[in-house]
CSV table of C-alpha atoms in Angstrom, one decimal:
chain,number,residue,atom,x,y,z
H,5,UNK,CA,23.8,70.2,66.9
H,6,UNK,CA,22.9,71.9,63.5
H,7,UNK,CA,24.6,70.3,60.7
H,8,UNK,CA,24.9,71.5,57.0
H,9,UNK,CA,25.4,69.6,53.9
H,10,UNK,CA,28.4,70.7,51.9
H,11,UNK,CA,29.7,70.5,48.2
H,12,UNK,CA,32.9,68.6,47.7
H,13,UNK,CA,35.6,69.3,50.3
H,14,UNK,CA,36.4,73.0,50.1
H,15,UNK,CA,39.5,73.5,48.2
H,16,UNK,CA,40.8,77.1,47.6
H,17,UNK,CA,41.3,78.0,44.0
H,18,UNK,CA,42.2,80.8,41.7
H,19,UNK,CA,39.4,83.1,40.5
H,20,UNK,CA,37.3,82.0,37.6
H,21,UNK,CA,37.1,84.6,34.8
H,22,UNK,CA,35.6,86.6,33.5
H,23,UNK,CA,35.2,89.6,35.9
H,24,UNK,CA,36.3,87.5,38.8
H,25,UNK,CA,37.0,89.2,42.3
H,26,UNK,CA,40.6,89.7,43.3
H,27,UNK,CA,42.4,86.5,44.2
H,28,UNK,CA,43.3,86.0,47.7
H,29,UNK,CA,46.8,86.7,48.9
H,30,UNK,CA,47.8,83.1,48.8
H,31,UNK,CA,46.5,79.5,49.0
H,32,UNK,CA,45.0,78.7,52.2
H,33,UNK,CA,45.9,75.5,54.2
H,34,UNK,CA,43.4,73.7,56.5
H,35,UNK,CA,44.0,71.6,59.6
H,36,UNK,CA,41.6,68.9,60.6
H,37,UNK,CA,39.7,71.0,63.1
H,38,UNK,CA,39.1,73.8,60.4
H,39,UNK,CA,37.9,71.2,57.8
H,40,UNK,CA,35.4,69.8,60.2
H,41,UNK,CA,34.3,73.4,61.2
H,42,UNK,CA,33.6,74.1,57.5
H,43,UNK,CA,31.7,71.0,57.1
H,44,UNK,CA,29.5,71.1,60.2
H,45,UNK,CA,28.9,74.8,60.7
H,46,UNK,CA,29.5,77.7,63.0
H,47,UNK,CA,27.4,76.3,66.0
H,48,UNK,CA,29.7,73.3,66.5
H,49,UNK,CA,32.7,75.6,67.0
H,50,UNK,CA,32.9,75.1,70.7
H,51,UNK,CA,32.7,71.3,70.4
H,52,UNK,CA,35.4,71.2,67.9
H,53,UNK,CA,37.6,73.3,70.1
H,54,UNK,CA,36.9,71.2,73.0
H,55,UNK,CA,35.7,74.1,75.0
H,56,UNK,CA,39.2,75.3,75.7
H,57,UNK,CA,40.3,76.6,72.3
H,58,UNK,CA,42.1,73.4,71.2
H,59,UNK,CA,42.9,73.3,67.5
H,60,UNK,CA,42.9,77.2,67.1
H,61,UNK,CA,43.5,78.1,63.5
H,62,UNK,CA,45.8,80.7,62.1
H,63,UNK,CA,43.0,83.3,62.7
H,64,UNK,CA,43.4,83.1,66.5
H,65,UNK,CA,41.4,85.7,68.4
H,66,UNK,CA,38.8,83.1,69.8
H,67,UNK,CA,37.8,81.3,66.4
H,68,UNK,CA,39.0,78.4,64.3
H,69,UNK,CA,38.8,80.3,60.9
H,70,UNK,CA,40.8,82.9,59.4
H,71,UNK,CA,39.0,85.9,57.7
H,72,UNK,CA,39.3,84.2,54.2
H,73,UNK,CA,37.9,81.0,55.8
H,74,UNK,CA,35.1,82.8,57.4
H,75,UNK,CA,34.1,84.4,54.1
H,76,UNK,CA,34.2,80.8,52.4
H,77,UNK,CA,32.1,79.6,55.3
H,78,UNK,CA,29.5,82.3,54.9
H,79,UNK,CA,29.3,81.6,51.2
H,80,UNK,CA,28.7,77.8,52.0
H,81,UNK,CA,26.2,78.6,54.8
H,82,UNK,CA,24.1,80.8,52.7
H,83,UNK,CA,23.2,77.7,50.6
H,84,UNK,CA,23.9,74.6,52.7
H,85,UNK,CA,22.9,75.4,56.2
H,86,UNK,CA,19.9,73.5,57.4
H,87,UNK,CA,17.1,75.1,59.5
H,88,UNK,CA,16.8,73.6,62.8
H,89,UNK,CA,14.5,74.1,65.8
H,90,UNK,CA,16.4,75.7,68.7
H,91,UNK,CA,16.6,73.4,71.9
H,92,UNK,CA,14.1,74.6,74.5
H,93,UNK,CA,12.3,76.9,72.2
H,94,UNK,CA,8.6,75.9,72.8
H,95,UNK,CA,7.4,78.1,69.9
H,96,UNK,CA,8.9,75.6,67.5
H,97,UNK,CA,10.4,78.6,65.4
H,98,UNK,CA,13.6,77.9,63.5
H,99,UNK,CA,16.8,79.7,63.2
H,100,UNK,CA,19.2,80.0,60.4
H,101,UNK,CA,22.7,81.3,60.2
H,102,UNK,CA,22.9,85.0,60.0
H,103,UNK,CA,25.8,84.8,57.5
H,104,UNK,CA,23.5,83.6,54.9
H,105,UNK,CA,21.7,85.4,52.1
H,106,UNK,CA,18.5,85.5,54.1
H,107,UNK,CA,15.0,85.1,53.2
H,108,UNK,CA,15.1,88.1,50.8
H,109,UNK,CA,18.5,86.7,49.2
H,110,UNK,CA,19.9,90.1,48.8
H,111,UNK,CA,23.5,90.9,47.2
H,112,UNK,CA,23.4,87.5,45.0
H,113,UNK,CA,26.1,89.0,42.8
H,114,UNK,CA,28.3,89.5,45.9
H,115,UNK,CA,27.6,85.9,47.0
H,116,UNK,CA,28.4,84.6,43.5
H,117,UNK,CA,31.8,86.6,43.7
H,118,UNK,CA,32.8,85.0,47.0
H,119,UNK,CA,31.8,81.5,45.7
H,120,UNK,CA,34.1,82.0,42.6
H,121,UNK,CA,36.8,83.4,44.7
H,122,UNK,CA,37.3,80.3,46.9
H,123,UNK,CA,36.3,77.4,44.8
H,124,UNK,CA,37.4,75.6,41.6
H,125,UNK,CA,35.2,75.9,38.5
H,126,UNK,CA,33.6,72.6,38.5
H,127,UNK,CA,32.6,73.1,42.3
H,128,UNK,CA,31.3,76.5,41.5
H,129,UNK,CA,29.1,75.0,38.8
H,130,UNK,CA,27.7,72.5,41.4
H,131,UNK,CA,27.0,75.3,44.0
H,132,UNK,CA,25.3,77.4,41.5
H,133,UNK,CA,23.0,74.6,40.3
H,134,UNK,CA,22.2,73.7,43.9
H,135,UNK,CA,21.2,77.3,44.6
H,136,UNK,CA,18.9,77.4,41.6
H,137,UNK,CA,17.3,74.0,42.0
H,138,UNK,CA,17.4,73.3,45.6
H,139,UNK,CA,17.0,76.8,47.1
H,140,UNK,CA,15.0,78.3,44.3
H,141,UNK,CA,17.3,81.3,43.8
H,142,UNK,CA,16.1,81.9,40.3
H,143,UNK,CA,17.0,85.4,40.7
H,144,UNK,CA,20.5,84.3,39.6
H,145,UNK,CA,18.9,84.0,36.0
H,146,UNK,CA,16.8,87.3,36.2
H,147,UNK,CA,19.3,89.9,36.5
H,148,UNK,CA,22.2,90.8,34.0
H,149,UNK,CA,24.5,91.5,36.9
H,150,UNK,CA,24.1,88.1,38.5
H,151,UNK,CA,24.3,86.4,35.1
H,152,UNK,CA,27.5,88.2,34.3
H,153,UNK,CA,29.2,86.4,37.2
H,154,UNK,CA,27.7,82.9,36.7
H,155,UNK,CA,30.1,80.1,35.6
H,156,UNK,CA,28.8,78.6,32.5
H,157,UNK,CA,28.0,74.9,32.5
H,158,UNK,CA,25.9,72.5,30.4
H,159,UNK,CA,23.5,72.0,33.4
H,160,UNK,CA,23.1,75.7,33.6
H,161,UNK,CA,22.2,75.9,30.0
H,162,UNK,CA,19.5,73.3,30.7
H,163,UNK,CA,18.2,75.3,33.5
H,164,UNK,CA,18.0,78.6,31.3
H,165,UNK,CA,16.3,76.6,28.6
H,166,UNK,CA,13.6,75.4,31.2
H,167,UNK,CA,12.9,79.0,32.3
H,168,UNK,CA,13.7,80.8,29.1
H,169,UNK,CA,10.2,82.3,28.9
H,170,UNK,CA,10.5,83.6,32.5
H,171,UNK,CA,13.8,85.5,31.9
H,172,UNK,CA,13.1,89.2,31.6
H,173,UNK,CA,14.2,91.0,28.4
H,174,UNK,CA,16.9,93.0,30.4
H,175,UNK,CA,18.8,89.6,31.0
H,176,UNK,CA,18.1,87.8,27.8
H,177,UNK,CA,21.4,89.0,26.2
H,178,UNK,CA,23.3,87.9,29.1
H,179,UNK,CA,21.6,84.5,29.1
H,180,UNK,CA,22.4,84.2,25.3
H,181,UNK,CA,26.1,84.8,26.1
H,182,UNK,CA,26.2,82.0,28.7
H,183,UNK,CA,24.6,79.6,26.1
H,184,UNK,CA,27.1,80.7,23.4
H,185,UNK,CA,30.1,80.3,25.8
H,186,UNK,CA,29.0,76.7,26.5
H,187,UNK,CA,28.3,76.0,22.8
H,188,UNK,CA,31.7,77.2,21.8
H,189,UNK,CA,33.4,75.1,24.5
H,190,UNK,CA,31.5,72.0,23.2
H,191,UNK,CA,32.3,72.7,19.6
H,192,UNK,CA,36.1,73.0,20.4
H,193,UNK,CA,35.8,69.5,22.2
H,194,UNK,CA,33.8,67.7,19.4
H,195,UNK,CA,34.2,69.5,16.1
H,196,UNK,CA,37.6,68.3,15.0
H,197,UNK,CA,37.0,64.7,15.9
H,198,UNK,CA,33.5,64.5,14.3
H,199,UNK,CA,34.8,65.9,11.0
H,200,UNK,CA,37.7,63.5,10.9
H,201,UNK,CA,35.3,60.6,11.6
H,202,UNK,CA,33.0,61.5,8.8
H,203,UNK,CA,35.7,62.0,6.4
H,204,UNK,CA,37.4,58.9,7.5
H,205,UNK,CA,34.2,56.9,7.1
H,206,UNK,CA,33.1,58.6,3.7
H,207,UNK,CA,35.9,60.3,1.8
H,208,UNK,CA,38.3,57.5,2.2
H,209,UNK,CA,36.1,55.0,0.4
H,210,UNK,CA,36.6,56.5,-3.2
H,211,UNK,CA,39.8,56.7,-5.3
H,212,UNK,CA,40.8,58.5,-8.3
H,213,UNK,CA,43.4,58.1,-11.1
H,214,UNK,CA,44.7,61.7,-11.0
H,215,UNK,CA,48.0,61.7,-9.2
H,216,UNK,CA,48.3,64.2,-6.4
H,217,UNK,CA,50.7,63.7,-3.5
H,218,UNK,CA,48.5,65.1,-0.8
H,219,UNK,CA,45.8,62.7,-1.8
H,220,UNK,CA,48.1,59.5,-2.0
H,221,UNK,CA,46.7,56.5,-0.3
H,222,UNK,CA,49.6,55.2,1.5
H,223,UNK,CA,48.1,52.1,3.0
H,224,UNK,CA,46.5,50.8,-0.3
H,225,UNK,CA,49.6,51.7,-2.3
H,226,UNK,CA,52.0,49.9,0.0
H,227,UNK,CA,49.7,46.9,0.4
H,228,UNK,CA,49.4,46.5,-3.4
H,229,UNK,CA,53.1,46.8,-3.9
H,230,UNK,CA,54.6,44.5,-1.3
H,231,UNK,CA,55.3,42.1,-3.9
H,232,UNK,CA,57.8,44.6,-5.1
H,233,UNK,CA,59.9,44.8,-1.9
H,234,UNK,CA,63.7,44.8,-2.9
H,235,UNK,CA,65.7,43.2,-0.1
H,236,UNK,CA,69.0,44.7,-1.2
H,237,UNK,CA,67.5,48.2,-1.1
H,238,UNK,CA,65.3,47.4,1.8
H,239,UNK,CA,62.5,49.3,0.2
H,240,UNK,CA,59.4,49.1,-1.9
H,241,UNK,CA,59.5,50.0,-5.6
H,242,UNK,CA,55.8,50.6,-6.4
H,243,UNK,CA,54.5,49.9,-10.1
H,244,UNK,CA,51.1,51.5,-9.2
H,245,UNK,CA,49.9,54.3,-7.0
H,246,UNK,CA,46.5,54.9,-5.6
H,247,UNK,CA,45.0,58.3,-4.7
H,248,UNK,CA,42.0,59.4,-2.9
H,249,UNK,CA,39.4,61.5,-4.7
H,250,UNK,CA,39.9,65.2,-4.4
H,251,UNK,CA,36.2,66.3,-4.8
H,252,UNK,CA,33.8,65.4,-2.2
H,253,UNK,CA,30.4,64.1,-3.3
H,254,UNK,CA,27.6,66.0,-1.7
H,255,UNK,CA,25.0,64.6,0.4
H,256,UNK,CA,26.3,61.0,0.6
H,257,UNK,CA,24.4,60.3,3.8
H,258,UNK,CA,21.3,61.6,5.4
H,259,UNK,CA,21.7,61.8,9.1
H,260,UNK,CA,18.5,62.6,11.2
H,261,UNK,CA,18.7,63.3,14.9
H,262,UNK,CA,15.6,63.2,16.9
H,263,UNK,CA,16.0,64.7,20.3
H,264,UNK,CA,13.5,64.1,23.3
H,265,UNK,CA,13.3,67.5,25.0
H,266,UNK,CA,11.8,66.1,28.3
H,267,UNK,CA,13.4,67.8,31.4
H,268,UNK,CA,15.5,64.7,32.2
H,269,UNK,CA,17.3,65.0,28.9
H,270,UNK,CA,18.7,68.6,29.2
H,271,UNK,CA,22.4,67.9,29.1
H,272,UNK,CA,21.9,65.4,26.1
H,273,UNK,CA,19.9,67.9,24.0
H,274,UNK,CA,22.5,70.5,24.4
H,275,UNK,CA,25.3,68.2,23.2
H,276,UNK,CA,22.9,66.8,20.6
H,277,UNK,CA,22.1,70.3,19.3
H,278,UNK,CA,25.8,71.2,18.9
H,279,UNK,CA,26.4,67.7,17.2
H,280,UNK,CA,23.6,68.5,14.8
H,281,UNK,CA,25.1,71.7,13.9
H,282,UNK,CA,28.6,70.4,13.3
H,283,UNK,CA,27.4,67.6,11.1
H,284,UNK,CA,25.2,70.1,9.0
H,285,UNK,CA,28.4,72.0,8.1
H,286,UNK,CA,29.7,68.9,6.3
H,287,UNK,CA,29.0,68.8,2.7
H,288,UNK,CA,28.9,65.1,2.6
H,289,UNK,CA,25.9,64.9,4.9
H,290,UNK,CA,22.4,66.0,4.7
H,291,UNK,CA,21.5,66.6,8.3
H,292,UNK,CA,18.1,67.0,10.0
H,293,UNK,CA,17.6,67.7,13.6
H,294,UNK,CA,14.2,67.6,15.3
H,295,UNK,CA,13.1,68.1,18.8
H,296,UNK,CA,10.1,66.5,20.4
H,297,UNK,CA,7.8,66.2,23.6
H,298,UNK,CA,4.2,65.7,22.7
H,299,UNK,CA,4.8,68.0,19.5
H,300,UNK,CA,7.5,67.8,17.1
H,301,UNK,CA,9.7,70.9,16.1
H,302,UNK,CA,11.9,70.6,13.0
H,303,UNK,CA,15.1,72.7,14.0
H,304,UNK,CA,16.9,72.0,10.9
H,305,UNK,CA,16.5,75.7,9.6
H,306,UNK,CA,18.4,76.8,12.7
H,307,UNK,CA,21.4,74.5,12.3
H,308,UNK,CA,23.4,77.5,10.8
H,309,UNK,CA,23.7,78.9,14.4
H,310,UNK,CA,23.8,76.3,17.3
H,311,UNK,CA,22.7,78.9,19.9
H,312,UNK,CA,19.6,79.7,17.9
H,313,UNK,CA,19.0,75.9,17.6
H,314,UNK,CA,19.4,75.4,21.3
H,315,UNK,CA,17.2,78.3,22.2
H,316,UNK,CA,14.5,76.5,20.0
H,317,UNK,CA,14.4,73.7,22.4
H,318,UNK,CA,11.7,73.9,25.1
H,319,UNK,CA,12.7,71.6,27.9
H,320,UNK,CA,9.8,69.8,29.9
H,321,UNK,CA,6.4,68.6,29.1
H,322,UNK,CA,5.2,65.1,28.0
H,323,UNK,CA,6.8,62.6,25.5
H,324,UNK,CA,5.5,61.3,22.3
H,325,UNK,CA,8.3,59.3,20.7
H,326,UNK,CA,5.9,57.6,18.3
H,327,UNK,CA,5.0,60.9,16.8
H,328,UNK,CA,8.5,62.0,16.4
H,329,UNK,CA,9.6,58.7,14.7
H,330,UNK,CA,6.6,59.0,12.3
H,331,UNK,CA,7.8,62.5,11.4
H,332,UNK,CA,11.5,61.4,10.9
H,333,UNK,CA,10.1,58.5,8.5
H,334,UNK,CA,9.0,61.3,6.2
H,335,UNK,CA,12.6,62.7,6.1
H,336,UNK,CA,14.0,59.3,4.6
H,337,UNK,CA,14.5,59.5,0.8
H,338,UNK,CA,17.3,56.7,0.5
H,339,UNK,CA,17.0,54.3,3.5
H,340,UNK,CA,20.1,52.5,2.8
H,341,UNK,CA,22.1,55.7,3.1
H,342,UNK,CA,20.3,57.1,6.2
H,343,UNK,CA,21.4,57.0,9.8
H,344,UNK,CA,18.7,57.7,12.4
H,345,UNK,CA,19.8,58.7,15.9
H,346,UNK,CA,17.1,58.7,18.5
H,347,UNK,CA,18.1,60.6,21.6
H,348,UNK,CA,15.8,59.7,24.4
H,349,UNK,CA,15.3,57.9,27.7
H,350,UNK,CA,12.5,55.9,26.1
H,351,UNK,CA,9.8,56.8,28.5
H,352,UNK,CA,7.1,56.8,26.0
H,353,UNK,CA,3.8,58.5,26.7
H,354,UNK,CA,2.4,57.9,23.3
H,355,UNK,CA,1.6,54.7,21.4
H,356,UNK,CA,4.6,52.5,22.3
H,357,UNK,CA,3.3,49.6,20.1
H,358,UNK,CA,3.1,51.8,17.1
H,359,UNK,CA,6.5,53.3,17.8
H,360,UNK,CA,8.1,49.9,17.9
H,361,UNK,CA,6.3,49.0,14.6
H,362,UNK,CA,7.6,52.2,12.9
H,363,UNK,CA,11.2,51.5,14.0
H,364,UNK,CA,10.9,48.0,12.6
H,365,UNK,CA,9.9,49.3,9.3
H,366,UNK,CA,12.7,51.7,9.2
H,367,UNK,CA,15.2,49.0,10.0
H,368,UNK,CA,13.8,46.7,7.5
H,369,UNK,CA,13.8,49.3,4.8
H,370,UNK,CA,17.6,49.6,5.3
H,371,UNK,CA,17.9,52.6,7.7
H,372,UNK,CA,20.7,52.3,10.3
H,373,UNK,CA,19.0,53.2,13.5
H,374,UNK,CA,20.3,53.5,17.1
H,375,UNK,CA,19.1,55.0,20.3
H,376,UNK,CA,21.3,57.1,22.4
H,377,UNK,CA,19.9,56.9,26.0
H,378,UNK,CA,22.1,59.9,27.0
H,379,UNK,CA,24.8,62.0,25.2
H,380,UNK,CA,26.5,63.7,28.1
H,381,UNK,CA,29.2,63.1,30.7
H,382,UNK,CA,27.2,61.6,33.3
H,383,UNK,CA,27.0,58.1,34.5
H,384,UNK,CA,24.3,55.4,33.7
H,385,UNK,CA,21.2,57.0,32.6
H,386,UNK,CA,17.6,56.3,33.8
H,387,UNK,CA,15.5,54.8,30.9
H,388,UNK,CA,12.8,52.3,30.1
H,389,UNK,CA,14.7,49.0,30.1
H,390,UNK,CA,11.8,47.0,28.6
H,391,UNK,CA,11.3,49.2,25.7
H,392,UNK,CA,15.0,49.3,25.1
H,393,UNK,CA,14.9,45.5,24.9
H,394,UNK,CA,12.2,45.5,22.3
H,395,UNK,CA,14.2,47.9,20.1
H,396,UNK,CA,17.4,45.8,20.5
H,397,UNK,CA,15.5,42.8,19.2
H,398,UNK,CA,14.8,44.9,16.1
H,399,UNK,CA,18.5,45.7,15.6
H,400,UNK,CA,18.3,49.0,17.2
H,401,UNK,CA,21.0,49.1,19.9
H,402,UNK,CA,20.2,51.4,23.0
H,403,UNK,CA,23.3,52.8,24.8
H,404,UNK,CA,24.6,55.9,26.5
H,405,UNK,CA,27.4,57.7,24.9
H,406,UNK,CA,29.8,60.4,26.0
H,407,UNK,CA,30.7,63.3,23.7
H,408,UNK,CA,34.3,61.9,23.5
H,409,UNK,CA,33.0,58.6,22.2
H,410,UNK,CA,30.6,60.1,19.8
H,411,UNK,CA,33.1,60.4,16.7
H,412,UNK,CA,34.3,56.8,16.7
H,413,UNK,CA,30.6,55.5,17.2
H,414,UNK,CA,29.7,57.7,14.2
H,415,UNK,CA,32.4,56.6,12.1
H,416,UNK,CA,31.6,53.0,12.7
H,417,UNK,CA,28.0,53.4,11.8
H,418,UNK,CA,28.8,55.2,8.5
H,419,UNK,CA,31.3,52.6,7.6
H,420,UNK,CA,28.6,49.9,7.8
H,421,UNK,CA,29.9,48.2,11.1
H,422,UNK,CA,27.5,46.0,12.9
H,423,UNK,CA,25.5,48.5,15.3
H,424,UNK,CA,25.0,45.9,18.0
H,425,UNK,CA,28.7,45.3,18.0
H,426,UNK,CA,29.2,49.1,18.4
H,427,UNK,CA,26.8,48.9,21.5
H,428,UNK,CA,28.7,45.9,23.1
H,429,UNK,CA,31.9,47.7,22.7
H,430,UNK,CA,30.7,50.8,24.6
H,431,UNK,CA,29.1,48.5,27.2
H,432,UNK,CA,32.4,46.7,27.7
H,433,UNK,CA,34.2,50.0,28.2
H,434,UNK,CA,31.7,50.9,30.7
H,435,UNK,CA,32.2,47.6,32.6
H,436,UNK,CA,35.9,48.0,32.7
H,437,UNK,CA,35.5,51.5,34.1
H,438,UNK,CA,36.7,53.3,31.0
H,439,UNK,CA,35.0,56.3,29.4
H,440,UNK,CA,32.1,55.4,27.3
């Protein structure tokens, strides 16, 4: 019996814009036999039916599946059917379901339309990525018509970056639009919280004597005037008010983000690039972003446009963390007002001993340094645990962080809180099953 692997249980969904195919007439319902039929493939239909048509679905007419279910099945079969030698076929030749896209993989745009028609957006992203990575259907990235129908995702952007030099000129505009849509989605998710975190850490540390109600520091004013509480009026009558400074001092902190652009860090560098672009827009911070493999590329001039920054990343290649750390040392002007974020899985291909020594020098000079093993929505990252322990002993905590947890982490670091305490807090959240 030929089996096929399948993505998460097929659940019908509304089309995914833009330019999605027409929606089916109504939501489909599946009985037990139909679900197993979709999971296992067409060649097990007689066995599921029990030889006598048992469990016949709404389609009737000698099959378990309705027309819409058959279209869904064909879309899945094109990708997940497994070739298997026919019983009794002495030649050893293999056969594949005829419903698939075939060896020449024609009509990719039509296949994408069927996938988007019948599955939720997160499932579509998984199917697309499987088609590119497991089946080698790189044609999805080479034709504007196919790219126009692809559901954008962070993983897809990582694949585009890996293959950007292979994408033909006619498809580059469509590829940039995919990257831009992902970047805009990440910015919506991160920008407000990151800006509030930085303002909370820096702008609220200074006060001014000029009275201005919008800048009234309520917490400090109330705290300093508790002695003036009047029981009969049940209120505080303050004799002194405190106000936050109206003008922001520029360049209070230097934030340096060094991103490992090896292939395993694809999602992390996309988030890291957007983070760097957001931080660069804040006048209180001087932000530098560098990407590295065996070479170091300073992407700081591209921070104005995060799409340009991300297209400056070249995923793949070796890793020389030591060389990157040495470059970043040269960007430090005021160590005690510098935050160094190293985004890497710590698999060092360069001089590990010298890299550890450089990190020690930075910490001893007053630089606040941390290593993010991942900055994405995934689970526990793969990383060099031994090197992570060495850095932790120097006071450089190493931990994974999701985009949602980045703002409070950044705020705590800029406020001068203990970095190891920050790392332990994230580890505790992970142990309790909460988001990190």
